Amino acid sequence: MTMSKHPMNPFNHDLAAPDTPLVNVQIDGIWVQVPKGMNVVEAANKFGRFIPHYCYHPKLSISGNCRMCLFEMGTPKMGPDRKPIIGEDGKNEIAWMPRPQIGCATQVSEGMGIRTDSPLAKECRNGVMEFLLINHPLDCPICDQAGECKLQEYSNDYGKNYSRFVEDKVKKPKNVDIGERIVLDDERCILCSRCVRFSKEVVKDDVLGFVNRGGHNTLTTHPGKRLDNNYSLNTVDICPVGALTSKDFRFKMRVWFLKETNTISTWDGTGCNIVVGSRESTVYRITPRENEAVNSCWMPDEARFEFHELQRDDRFTRPLVRVQNDFLPSDWKDTLDQVGQKLKKYSGGQIAIIGSARMTNEELYLLGLWAKELGVTLMDVLPRPQEADGFLISNDGNPNSTGAKILGVSRDGKQLPVIAGQIASGEVQALVSFGEDPADCGIPAASLDKLGLFVFAGILPNASTSRAHYILPTAGFVEKRGSMINILGRLQRLGKAVPSPGLARDDWEILRDLRSASTGGNSIHHYEDVFRAMASAHAEFAGLSWSKIGDLGVPLELGAAVRGQESSKPANENLTLGI
Amino acid sequence: MATEQRRIILKNIDVDGYTNDIGCYIKNGGYEVMKKAFGMEPVAIKDEVKKSQLRGRGGAGFSCGLKWSFIDASKVTKPIYLICNADESEPGTFKDRQIIHKDPHQLIEGMVISCFANSVKLAYIYIRGEFPEGARILERALQEARAKNFLGKNILGKGYDLEIYVHRGAGAYICGEETGLIESLEGKRAYPRIKPPYFPAVLGLYMCPTIVNNVETLCNVKHVVDMGGDAFAKIGTPNNTGTRILCVSGDVNKPGYYEYECGALTMGELINDVCGGIRGGRKLKAIIPGGSSSKVLRADQTYKIKQKGADGQMADKTITLEEIPMDFDTLAAVGSMAGSGGIIVMDDSRDMVDCLENLAEFYAHESCGQCTPCREGVLWMKKILHRISHGHGRGKEDVDLLQNVADNIAGRTICAFGEAASWPVQSFLAKFRPDFESRAGETAGKEGK
């Protein structure tokens, strides 16, 4: 893995190429070495000198418009021989320039002096801070950005605490509906152009721009255009103020109440790294988490709303046992005992298992183990081929196809017709489905009615669940731990943000108990036991543990048999290059 | 009595019977210098321009030869562009307009020579939107030049191709800022670019090396080549070579445009002898000497300059406003600038608060709004001044605030507009602070002017 420039980002100001030579620069009086050409904001940040900024974003082009990162710059003082004058400390003396420079657009060079906290730098910052606030509505109490607003933060650090502005503020459009998922408040906008640059440079959907002039400058969409692309909500994330807000999240929850959990999106095979914001047992929003090997700082809009499915009223929250045409709520022990007893009546050849490439590796491992113990050979997952968008949506709608393959549950969907045929013919009399609707797998309702036992473990009702004999409520992707392998072969972790509702349980626990009930005891007690057992059974995970995966995941050495097929590669070559 | 005008650029302008068509221009010796230039090596032309010490006539007074030297055509692989900045928008300036309207071929000849010298194959004239007639005249003149093969393919059989296009602005002062102009020419909003890295000589139009010169500067190139750089450098004073078109407006009897050798006459001679003195026999109060952005000079103050004495040594000398010679360096030395040559004269009937409010309103209207200090600060200054002038001032507090706002803009912005907008405020407050303090102390309804 190299730290090469991430191809999704035309700009990567925070990452220097590995062979970049270092230069000596003086930051606030201390000489340090930083990669040549790195901008001053990033260089100073490396050494704990934070230079505040609004318009600068490490993954976007440099605009230089906010002027918040002004600093005092010096160059090597030259002697009459045009050579730097060397001081007592063996370093060059510095000639300080009277005119401040912007940190974002200034690249470090040998002998440069940087003052981030000098009277001049402070004066510049205070001045810019005041300018940004004079026409700002100061409506923090009703603003969703409050708590994560750079205007708030920097005004606290660099502001005046009082206003010298006694004029009428500029009036601009408010509550502007610029897209299906986004609302714009132009009075809050500080015209930093991050959203404009993101749309143009990253998504290539150049719909945003400024109209009018001077103090009346206004952000808007071009006539007849809307900010409706599938990455529009990233503009909300990078908006340093409350100008762009998400319709889905606004007015729902104060951000400082949100607990943040690092996890990954299970929307598709990309496995975007995300942060889940939750309070008590409710998820309120999902935002992208930076991972240069996967999604950089971005994620598609549709993947942000995955959690709403888990909040549906018709979600299964208790084990259900069918009695004639009714489902009666039950408890776990009874239900699993009954399922175990019933399964014992069938031979391995009479049982089919439909797993899911949406399950975690740990779940898939236990499922495979259980199938082996039951003597089941008919087992597969439902493939979800889809169209890649050339950016972060891959051509695989399943988040863990690779894991399902490695752990032997997936046969690329080839066994699904066999299962359907043998159910129809009566050879298979018991079906266990984890999460997938048999109807989607080519098993018609009439076939299901022939089954002696149909166990469905999942979250939501589907076309087939009314035919199930047992329904086992499982945990959603934000409600459990586990690991998945994305289309690039990167092993990543799911983190548990909220508890499952009602009696719904982690799938791995259900599988553990099903194993106990149907095939006898096992030695798995904790989640970590599952990973440990899996890692010792499958070479791909050799040497890894749950904690070693870390928040950013690890690339796996995968054999060609698992990874090689073109079908599992994203149409977006960018993604493959990212590793 | 002042020296006579030295009309080089304006030589034919306003002469009876002189028209702006190509026939008249050729009859008066037009395009002969271009033919001479085609007989020279491009590098030799650039050398002459360097020797001439020609300084830009757009406002900054930057050395033209030095600007051209940033681009070495032998090392550049991308196309090189030349842009004529005809976005003459600086309040008080109206010289380029005369050239465009009355002698467009002089500009075109100057451009062809400049393009040839810099290996430019494609050039643009960026003309402000408010000059529709100028644009029409230029289009026609370019058509005439094309018909004569002074433009186009293989010009006069010399194997040199050049095309010049006219591009009309849409009415924004900021388009006169060279990188804003380039953005506008590229079809974008005229947001000036950050420098570094976007110096026009390196990453200019379409990210190619680009030369942006003022109309008058390009016309001067023709005369530099005509008379030779050394001869040109003898006009005017050292480092302030050539002539200057002075646009005088305001409270004088004969406002207008006059061409003099740089430094050949003093401010007093210009106002009293050339422009017939202050209107209505009033007294001179203040002068803005180089377009509205330049710092105001007060008539009843003295100014210190360094002048070469009889012994050849530089010596300090104290002079009055009327004794200031009209050249680049002296106007800089007295704390203002020659700028675009727009001289705004104010007599003692002028209220400095109203004058500054007028200027502030212009800048508030013209700020592009890209960067924070200018966008917010310039409008703020206008609002404070409006309040003061309308009898809602808060005394000294407002004047201090105004000063501080201006200080927080100058030097902190992407382009020179920040200075252009804050220098008037800083200089008016420095020179006429009591006027502002007393006006700001008046309460509503009392101003009664």
mmCIF file of N, CA and C in Angstrom, chain A residues 61-68 70 99-102 104-106 120 123-128 130-132 134-135 160 164-170 172 189-192 200 210-218, chain B residues 170-174 188-189 191 194-198 364-380 383-384 387 394 398 400-401 404-416 419:
data_model
loop_
_atom_site.group_PDB
_atom_site.id
_atom_site.type_symbol
_atom_site.label_atom_id
_atom_site.label_comp_id
_atom_site.label_asym_id
_atom_site.label_seq_id
_atom_site.Cartn_x
_atom_site.Cartn_y
_atom_site.Cartn_z
ATOM 1 N N SER A 61 -9.669 22.145 -4.372
ATOM 2 C CA SER A 61 -8.711 23.123 -4.868
ATOM 3 C C SER A 61 -8.605 24.283 -3.883
ATOM 4 N N ILE A 62 -7.501 24.996 -3.967
ATOM 5 C CA ILE A 62 -7.292 26.129 -3.062
ATOM 6 C C ILE A 62 -8.028 27.343 -3.613
ATOM 7 N N SER A 63 -8.840 27.923 -2.779
ATOM 8 C CA SER A 63 -9.592 29.088 -3.213
ATOM 9 C C SER A 63 -9.020 30.369 -2.607
ATOM 10 N N GLY A 64 -8.638 30.288 -1.354
ATOM 11 C CA GLY A 64 -7.994 31.443 -0.721
ATOM 12 C C GLY A 64 -8.905 32.612 -0.455
ATOM 13 N N ASN A 65 -10.207 32.367 -0.339
ATOM 14 C CA ASN A 65 -11.119 33.514 -0.229
ATOM 15 C C ASN A 65 -11.479 33.925 1.191
ATOM 16 N N CYS A 66 -11.366 33.008 2.165
ATOM 17 C CA CYS A 66 -11.880 33.387 3.482
ATOM 18 C C CYS A 66 -10.919 34.296 4.229
ATOM 19 N N ARG A 67 -9.646 34.172 3.960
ATOM 20 C CA ARG A 67 -8.582 34.995 4.548
ATOM 21 C C ARG A 67 -8.401 34.753 6.038
ATOM 22 N N MET A 68 -8.963 33.659 6.532
ATOM 23 C CA MET A 68 -8.828 33.384 7.957
ATOM 24 C C MET A 68 -7.440 32.833 8.269
ATOM 25 N N LEU A 70 -4.590 33.793 7.330
ATOM 26 C CA LEU A 70 -3.482 34.739 7.164
ATOM 27 C C LEU A 70 -2.458 34.534 8.276
ATOM 28 N N ARG A 99 3.466 42.204 4.709
ATOM 29 C CA ARG A 99 2.140 41.818 4.229
ATOM 30 C C ARG A 99 1.861 40.366 4.611
ATOM 31 N N PRO A 100 0.746 40.111 5.300
ATOM 32 C CA PRO A 100 0.441 38.735 5.685
ATOM 33 C C PRO A 100 0.119 37.876 4.471
ATOM 34 N N GLN A 101 0.341 36.597 4.594
ATOM 35 C CA GLN A 101 0.070 35.664 3.502
ATOM 36 C C GLN A 101 -0.972 34.640 3.960
ATOM 37 N N ILE A 102 -1.643 34.016 2.993
ATOM 38 C CA ILE A 102 -2.607 32.983 3.382
ATOM 39 C C ILE A 102 -1.896 31.629 3.450
ATOM 40 N N CYS A 104 -3.110 28.612 3.288
ATOM 41 C CA CYS A 104 -3.568 27.545 2.406
ATOM 42 C C CYS A 104 -2.867 27.582 1.059
ATOM 43 N N ALA A 105 -2.501 28.763 0.594
ATOM 44 C CA ALA A 105 -1.924 28.875 -0.747
ATOM 45 C C ALA A 105 -0.421 29.096 -0.701
ATOM 46 N N THR A 106 0.160 29.029 0.496
ATOM 47 C CA THR A 106 1.599 29.237 0.601
ATOM 48 C C THR A 106 2.280 27.903 0.876
ATOM 49 N N LEU A 120 0.546 40.546 14.247
ATOM 50 C CA LEU A 120 -0.029 40.745 12.912
ATOM 51 C C LEU A 120 -1.000 39.618 12.570
ATOM 52 N N GLU A 123 -4.135 39.993 14.574
ATOM 53 C CA GLU A 123 -4.930 41.131 14.118
ATOM 54 C C GLU A 123 -5.705 40.767 12.850
ATOM 55 N N CYS A 124 -5.031 40.056 11.939
ATOM 56 C CA CYS A 124 -5.686 39.643 10.702
ATOM 57 C C CYS A 124 -6.872 38.733 10.990
ATOM 58 N N ARG A 125 -6.634 37.747 11.832
ATOM 59 C CA ARG A 125 -7.668 36.783 12.195
ATOM 60 C C ARG A 125 -8.863 37.458 12.849
ATOM 61 N N ASN A 126 -8.547 38.343 13.802
ATOM 62 C CA ASN A 126 -9.638 39.040 14.488
ATOM 63 C C ASN A 126 -10.451 39.866 13.501
ATOM 64 N N GLY A 127 -9.722 40.504 12.574
ATOM 65 C CA GLY A 127 -10.405 41.334 11.587
ATOM 66 C C GLY A 127 -11.321 40.507 10.713
ATOM 67 N N VAL A 128 -10.807 39.385 10.212
ATOM 68 C CA VAL A 128 -11.616 38.527 9.334
ATOM 69 C C VAL A 128 -12.812 37.971 10.108
ATOM 70 N N GLU A 130 -14.375 39.261 12.591
ATOM 71 C CA GLU A 130 -15.396 40.297 12.756
ATOM 72 C C GLU A 130 -16.163 40.508 11.457
ATOM 73 N N PHE A 131 -15.428 40.553 10.334
ATOM 74 C CA PHE A 131 -16.091 40.749 9.047
ATOM 75 C C PHE A 131 -17.093 39.633 8.770
ATOM 76 N N LEU A 132 -16.725 38.409 9.108
ATOM 77 C CA LEU A 132 -17.617 37.282 8.816
ATOM 78 C C LEU A 132 -18.887 37.344 9.652
ATOM 79 N N ILE A 134 -20.381 40.253 10.915
ATOM 80 C CA ILE A 134 -21.228 41.457 10.935
ATOM 81 C C ILE A 134 -22.561 41.255 10.228
ATOM 82 N N ASN A 135 -22.555 40.516 9.140
ATOM 83 C CA ASN A 135 -23.822 40.304 8.440
ATOM 84 C C ASN A 135 -24.418 38.921 8.684
ATOM 85 N N LYS A 160 -14.382 38.847 19.112
ATOM 86 C CA LYS A 160 -14.357 39.982 20.016
ATOM 87 C C LYS A 160 -15.309 39.865 21.204
ATOM 88 N N ARG A 164 -19.212 45.663 16.848
ATOM 89 C CA ARG A 164 -19.083 47.098 16.582
ATOM 90 C C ARG A 164 -20.009 47.508 15.447
ATOM 91 N N PHE A 165 -20.790 46.569 14.991
ATOM 92 C CA PHE A 165 -21.608 46.793 13.797
ATOM 93 C C PHE A 165 -22.993 47.299 14.188
ATOM 94 N N VAL A 166 -23.295 48.523 13.840
ATOM 95 C CA VAL A 166 -24.611 49.075 14.217
ATOM 96 C C VAL A 166 -25.492 49.294 12.996
ATOM 97 N N GLU A 167 -25.025 48.865 11.825
ATOM 98 C CA GLU A 167 -25.805 49.092 10.606
ATOM 99 C C GLU A 167 -26.849 47.979 10.433
ATOM 100 N N ASP A 168 -27.687 48.162 9.422
ATOM 101 C CA ASP A 168 -28.620 47.078 9.090
ATOM 102 C C ASP A 168 -27.847 45.964 8.399
ATOM 103 N N LYS A 169 -28.177 44.736 8.747
ATOM 104 C CA LYS A 169 -27.510 43.606 8.100
ATOM 105 C C LYS A 169 -28.060 43.414 6.691
ATOM 106 N N VAL A 170 -27.252 42.787 5.855
ATOM 107 C CA VAL A 170 -27.696 42.470 4.497
ATOM 108 C C VAL A 170 -28.723 41.348 4.581
ATOM 109 N N LYS A 172 -30.701 38.315 2.895
ATOM 110 C CA LYS A 172 -30.526 37.360 1.800
ATOM 111 C C LYS A 172 -31.592 36.268 1.906
ATOM 112 N N CYS A 189 -24.490 31.825 5.080
ATOM 113 C CA CYS A 189 -23.392 31.437 4.195
ATOM 114 C C CYS A 189 -22.246 32.438 4.289
ATOM 115 N N ILE A 190 -21.027 31.922 4.396
ATOM 116 C CA ILE A 190 -19.858 32.809 4.415
ATOM 117 C C ILE A 190 -19.124 32.777 3.075
ATOM 118 N N LEU A 191 -19.763 32.214 2.055
ATOM 119 C CA LEU A 191 -19.274 32.273 0.674
ATOM 120 C C LEU A 191 -17.875 31.682 0.506
ATOM 121 N N CYS A 192 -17.599 30.618 1.258
ATOM 122 C CA CYS A 192 -16.269 30.024 1.212
ATOM 123 C C CYS A 192 -16.070 29.212 -0.053
ATOM 124 N N LYS A 200 -18.189 20.832 -8.324
ATOM 125 C CA LYS A 200 -17.519 20.945 -9.613
ATOM 126 C C LYS A 200 -16.364 19.943 -9.738
ATOM 127 N N PHE A 210 -22.243 31.568 -7.413
ATOM 128 C CA PHE A 210 -22.595 32.803 -6.719
ATOM 129 C C PHE A 210 -23.227 33.787 -7.695
ATOM 130 N N VAL A 211 -24.202 34.511 -7.197
ATOM 131 C CA VAL A 211 -24.764 35.610 -7.978
ATOM 132 C C VAL A 211 -24.659 36.893 -7.158
ATOM 133 N N ASN A 212 -24.893 37.995 -7.804
ATOM 134 C CA ASN A 212 -24.790 39.333 -7.210
ATOM 135 C C ASN A 212 -23.337 39.643 -6.867
ATOM 136 N N ARG A 213 -23.157 40.812 -6.250
ATOM 137 C CA ARG A 213 -21.774 41.264 -6.060
ATOM 138 C C ARG A 213 -21.539 41.727 -4.642
ATOM 139 N N GLY A 214 -20.267 41.728 -4.285
ATOM 140 C CA GLY A 214 -19.840 42.317 -3.019
ATOM 141 C C GLY A 214 -20.598 41.747 -1.836
ATOM 142 N N GLY A 215 -21.007 42.611 -0.941
ATOM 143 C CA GLY A 215 -21.701 42.175 0.266
ATOM 144 C C GLY A 215 -23.030 41.499 -0.014
ATOM 145 N N HIS A 216 -23.486 41.586 -1.257
ATOM 146 C CA HIS A 216 -24.763 40.955 -1.607
ATOM 147 C C HIS A 216 -24.565 39.612 -2.305
ATOM 148 N N ASN A 217 -23.341 39.170 -2.391
ATOM 149 C CA ASN A 217 -23.034 37.857 -2.981
ATOM 150 C C ASN A 217 -23.922 36.775 -2.381
ATOM 151 N N THR A 218 -24.460 35.937 -3.239
ATOM 152 C CA THR A 218 -25.413 34.933 -2.784
ATOM 153 C C THR A 218 -25.131 33.601 -3.458
ATOM 154 N N ALA B 170 -19.093 42.855 -18.958
ATOM 155 C CA ALA B 170 -20.519 43.015 -18.670
ATOM 156 C C ALA B 170 -20.751 44.069 -17.600
ATOM 157 N N GLY B 171 -19.779 44.920 -17.385
ATOM 158 C CA GLY B 171 -20.009 46.032 -16.479
ATOM 159 C C GLY B 171 -19.549 45.818 -15.058
ATOM 160 N N ALA B 172 -18.348 45.338 -14.889
ATOM 161 C CA ALA B 172 -17.828 45.190 -13.536
ATOM 162 C C ALA B 172 -16.416 45.769 -13.471
ATOM 163 N N TYR B 173 -16.217 46.641 -12.499
ATOM 164 C CA TYR B 173 -14.908 47.283 -12.287
ATOM 165 C C TYR B 173 -13.815 46.241 -12.090
ATOM 166 N N ILE B 174 -14.161 45.140 -11.409
ATOM 167 C CA ILE B 174 -13.156 44.146 -11.049
ATOM 168 C C ILE B 174 -12.543 43.492 -12.284
ATOM 169 N N LYS B 188 -15.949 32.971 -16.997
ATOM 170 C CA LYS B 188 -16.350 32.759 -15.604
ATOM 171 C C LYS B 188 -16.622 34.085 -14.908
ATOM 172 N N ARG B 189 -17.086 33.963 -13.691
ATOM 173 C CA ARG B 189 -17.277 35.121 -12.847
ATOM 174 C C ARG B 189 -15.904 35.745 -12.592
ATOM 175 N N TYR B 191 -13.739 36.614 -10.619
ATOM 176 C CA TYR B 191 -13.106 36.551 -9.310
ATOM 177 C C TYR B 191 -11.588 36.574 -9.518
ATOM 178 N N ILE B 194 -5.740 33.926 -6.918
ATOM 179 C CA ILE B 194 -4.725 34.088 -5.878
ATOM 180 C C ILE B 194 -3.335 34.009 -6.512
ATOM 181 N N LYS B 195 -2.478 34.906 -6.028
ATOM 182 C CA LYS B 195 -1.113 34.975 -6.541
ATOM 183 C C LYS B 195 -0.153 34.933 -5.357
ATOM 184 N N PRO B 196 0.653 33.931 -5.148
ATOM 185 C CA PRO B 196 0.776 32.743 -5.972
ATOM 186 C C PRO B 196 -0.471 31.854 -5.864
ATOM 187 N N PRO B 197 -0.625 30.930 -6.782
ATOM 188 C CA PRO B 197 0.276 30.560 -7.885
ATOM 189 C C PRO B 197 -0.096 31.164 -9.236
ATOM 190 N N TYR B 198 -1.237 31.855 -9.321
ATOM 191 C CA TYR B 198 -1.743 32.208 -10.649
ATOM 192 C C TYR B 198 -1.229 33.552 -11.161
ATOM 193 N N ALA B 364 -18.229 49.797 -2.766
ATOM 194 C CA ALA B 364 -19.155 48.806 -2.207
ATOM 195 C C ALA B 364 -19.949 48.148 -3.325
ATOM 196 N N HIS B 365 -20.251 48.936 -4.352
ATOM 197 C CA HIS B 365 -21.016 48.399 -5.475
ATOM 198 C C HIS B 365 -20.161 47.503 -6.355
ATOM 199 N N GLU B 366 -18.859 47.769 -6.384
ATOM 200 C CA GLU B 366 -17.994 47.058 -7.313
ATOM 201 C C GLU B 366 -17.189 45.910 -6.703
ATOM 202 N N SER B 367 -17.155 45.817 -5.384
ATOM 203 C CA SER B 367 -16.436 44.689 -4.788
ATOM 204 C C SER B 367 -17.006 43.391 -5.350
ATOM 205 N N CYS B 368 -16.128 42.491 -5.743
ATOM 206 C CA CYS B 368 -16.638 41.251 -6.351
ATOM 207 C C CYS B 368 -17.218 40.340 -5.289
ATOM 208 N N GLY B 369 -16.784 40.529 -4.052
ATOM 209 C CA GLY B 369 -17.348 39.716 -2.969
ATOM 210 C C GLY B 369 -16.686 38.377 -2.780
ATOM 211 N N GLN B 370 -15.576 38.169 -3.450
ATOM 212 C CA GLN B 370 -14.942 36.857 -3.307
ATOM 213 C C GLN B 370 -14.322 36.680 -1.914
ATOM 214 N N CYS B 371 -13.498 37.624 -1.493
ATOM 215 C CA CYS B 371 -12.830 37.407 -0.215
ATOM 216 C C CYS B 371 -13.401 38.281 0.890
ATOM 217 N N THR B 372 -13.301 37.762 2.081
ATOM 218 C CA THR B 372 -14.042 38.293 3.213
ATOM 219 C C THR B 372 -13.783 39.772 3.528
ATOM 220 N N PRO B 373 -12.531 40.190 3.691
ATOM 221 C CA PRO B 373 -12.337 41.574 4.162
ATOM 222 C C PRO B 373 -12.955 42.604 3.224
ATOM 223 N N CYS B 374 -12.787 42.394 1.939
ATOM 224 C CA CYS B 374 -13.299 43.353 0.965
ATOM 225 C C CYS B 374 -14.822 43.279 0.889
ATOM 226 N N ARG B 375 -15.331 42.060 0.779
ATOM 227 C CA ARG B 375 -16.775 41.870 0.647
ATOM 228 C C ARG B 375 -17.530 42.506 1.802
ATOM 229 N N GLU B 376 -17.092 42.210 3.006
ATOM 230 C CA GLU B 376 -17.812 42.688 4.185
ATOM 231 C C GLU B 376 -17.381 44.110 4.561
ATOM 232 N N GLY B 377 -16.069 44.342 4.486
ATOM 233 C CA GLY B 377 -15.541 45.606 4.985
ATOM 234 C C GLY B 377 -15.927 46.807 4.140
ATOM 235 N N VAL B 378 -15.904 46.633 2.828
ATOM 236 C CA VAL B 378 -16.152 47.775 1.960
ATOM 237 C C VAL B 378 -17.605 48.238 2.081
ATOM 238 N N LEU B 379 -18.501 47.267 2.180
ATOM 239 C CA LEU B 379 -19.917 47.622 2.364
ATOM 240 C C LEU B 379 -20.131 48.266 3.734
ATOM 241 N N TRP B 380 -19.404 47.773 4.693
ATOM 242 C CA TRP B 380 -19.500 48.333 6.053
ATOM 243 C C TRP B 380 -19.052 49.796 6.037
ATOM 244 N N LYS B 383 -21.642 51.970 4.644
ATOM 245 C CA LYS B 383 -22.781 52.180 5.549
ATOM 246 C C LYS B 383 -22.427 53.171 6.659
ATOM 247 N N ILE B 384 -21.209 53.067 7.170
ATOM 248 C CA ILE B 384 -20.797 54.014 8.214
ATOM 249 C C ILE B 384 -20.786 55.429 7.647
ATOM 250 N N ARG B 387 -24.185 56.805 7.105
ATOM 251 C CA ARG B 387 -24.779 57.189 8.386
ATOM 252 C C ARG B 387 -24.223 58.538 8.854
ATOM 253 N N ARG B 394 -21.782 58.880 15.231
ATOM 254 C CA ARG B 394 -21.593 58.718 16.668
ATOM 255 C C ARG B 394 -20.258 59.337 17.097
ATOM 256 N N ASP B 398 -17.149 56.617 15.519
ATOM 257 C CA ASP B 398 -17.378 56.192 14.143
ATOM 258 C C ASP B 398 -16.149 56.391 13.270
ATOM 259 N N ASP B 400 -13.017 56.439 14.261
ATOM 260 C CA ASP B 400 -12.035 55.411 14.629
ATOM 261 C C ASP B 400 -12.411 54.062 14.023
ATOM 262 N N LEU B 401 -13.693 53.761 14.076
ATOM 263 C CA LEU B 401 -14.173 52.489 13.533
ATOM 264 C C LEU B 401 -13.886 52.415 12.034
ATOM 265 N N ASN B 404 -10.352 51.774 11.415
ATOM 266 C CA ASN B 404 -9.957 50.403 11.740
ATOM 267 C C ASN B 404 -10.457 49.408 10.691
ATOM 268 N N VAL B 405 -11.676 49.639 10.190
ATOM 269 C CA VAL B 405 -12.208 48.754 9.157
ATOM 270 C C VAL B 405 -11.322 48.831 7.913
ATOM 271 N N ALA B 406 -10.967 50.048 7.538
ATOM 272 C CA ALA B 406 -10.099 50.207 6.362
ATOM 273 C C ALA B 406 -8.758 49.510 6.589
ATOM 274 N N ASP B 407 -8.213 49.651 7.777
ATOM 275 C CA ASP B 407 -6.929 49.007 8.089
ATOM 276 C C ASP B 407 -7.033 47.486 8.030
ATOM 277 N N ASN B 408 -8.218 46.975 8.360
ATOM 278 C CA ASN B 408 -8.405 45.526 8.348
ATOM 279 C C ASN B 408 -8.635 44.967 6.946
ATOM 280 N N ILE B 409 -8.832 45.867 5.983
ATOM 281 C CA ILE B 409 -9.015 45.402 4.602
ATOM 282 C C ILE B 409 -7.695 45.450 3.848
ATOM 283 N N ALA B 410 -7.038 46.587 3.923
ATOM 284 C CA ALA B 410 -5.832 46.799 3.114
ATOM 285 C C ALA B 410 -4.777 45.749 3.423
ATOM 286 N N GLY B 411 -4.272 45.120 2.375
ATOM 287 C CA GLY B 411 -3.205 44.145 2.541
ATOM 288 C C GLY B 411 -3.675 42.762 2.938
ATOM 289 N N ARG B 412 -4.981 42.571 3.063
ATOM 290 C CA ARG B 412 -5.479 41.268 3.527
ATOM 291 C C ARG B 412 -6.322 40.571 2.459
ATOM 292 N N THR B 413 -6.396 41.135 1.292
ATOM 293 C CA THR B 413 -7.339 40.632 0.293
ATOM 294 C C THR B 413 -6.623 39.895 -0.833
ATOM 295 N N ILE B 414 -7.412 39.261 -1.690
ATOM 296 C CA ILE B 414 -6.836 38.507 -2.800
ATOM 297 C C ILE B 414 -6.210 39.450 -3.820
ATOM 298 N N CYS B 415 -6.908 40.532 -4.133
ATOM 299 C CA CYS B 415 -6.389 41.425 -5.170
ATOM 300 C C CYS B 415 -6.236 42.838 -4.620
ATOM 301 N N ALA B 416 -5.819 43.735 -5.484
ATOM 302 C CA ALA B 416 -5.524 45.106 -5.061
ATOM 303 C C ALA B 416 -6.789 45.930 -4.808
ATOM 304 N N GLU B 419 -6.903 47.421 -1.359
ATOM 305 C CA GLU B 419 -6.193 48.691 -1.200
ATOM 306 C C GLU B 419 -6.960 49.806 -1.905
#
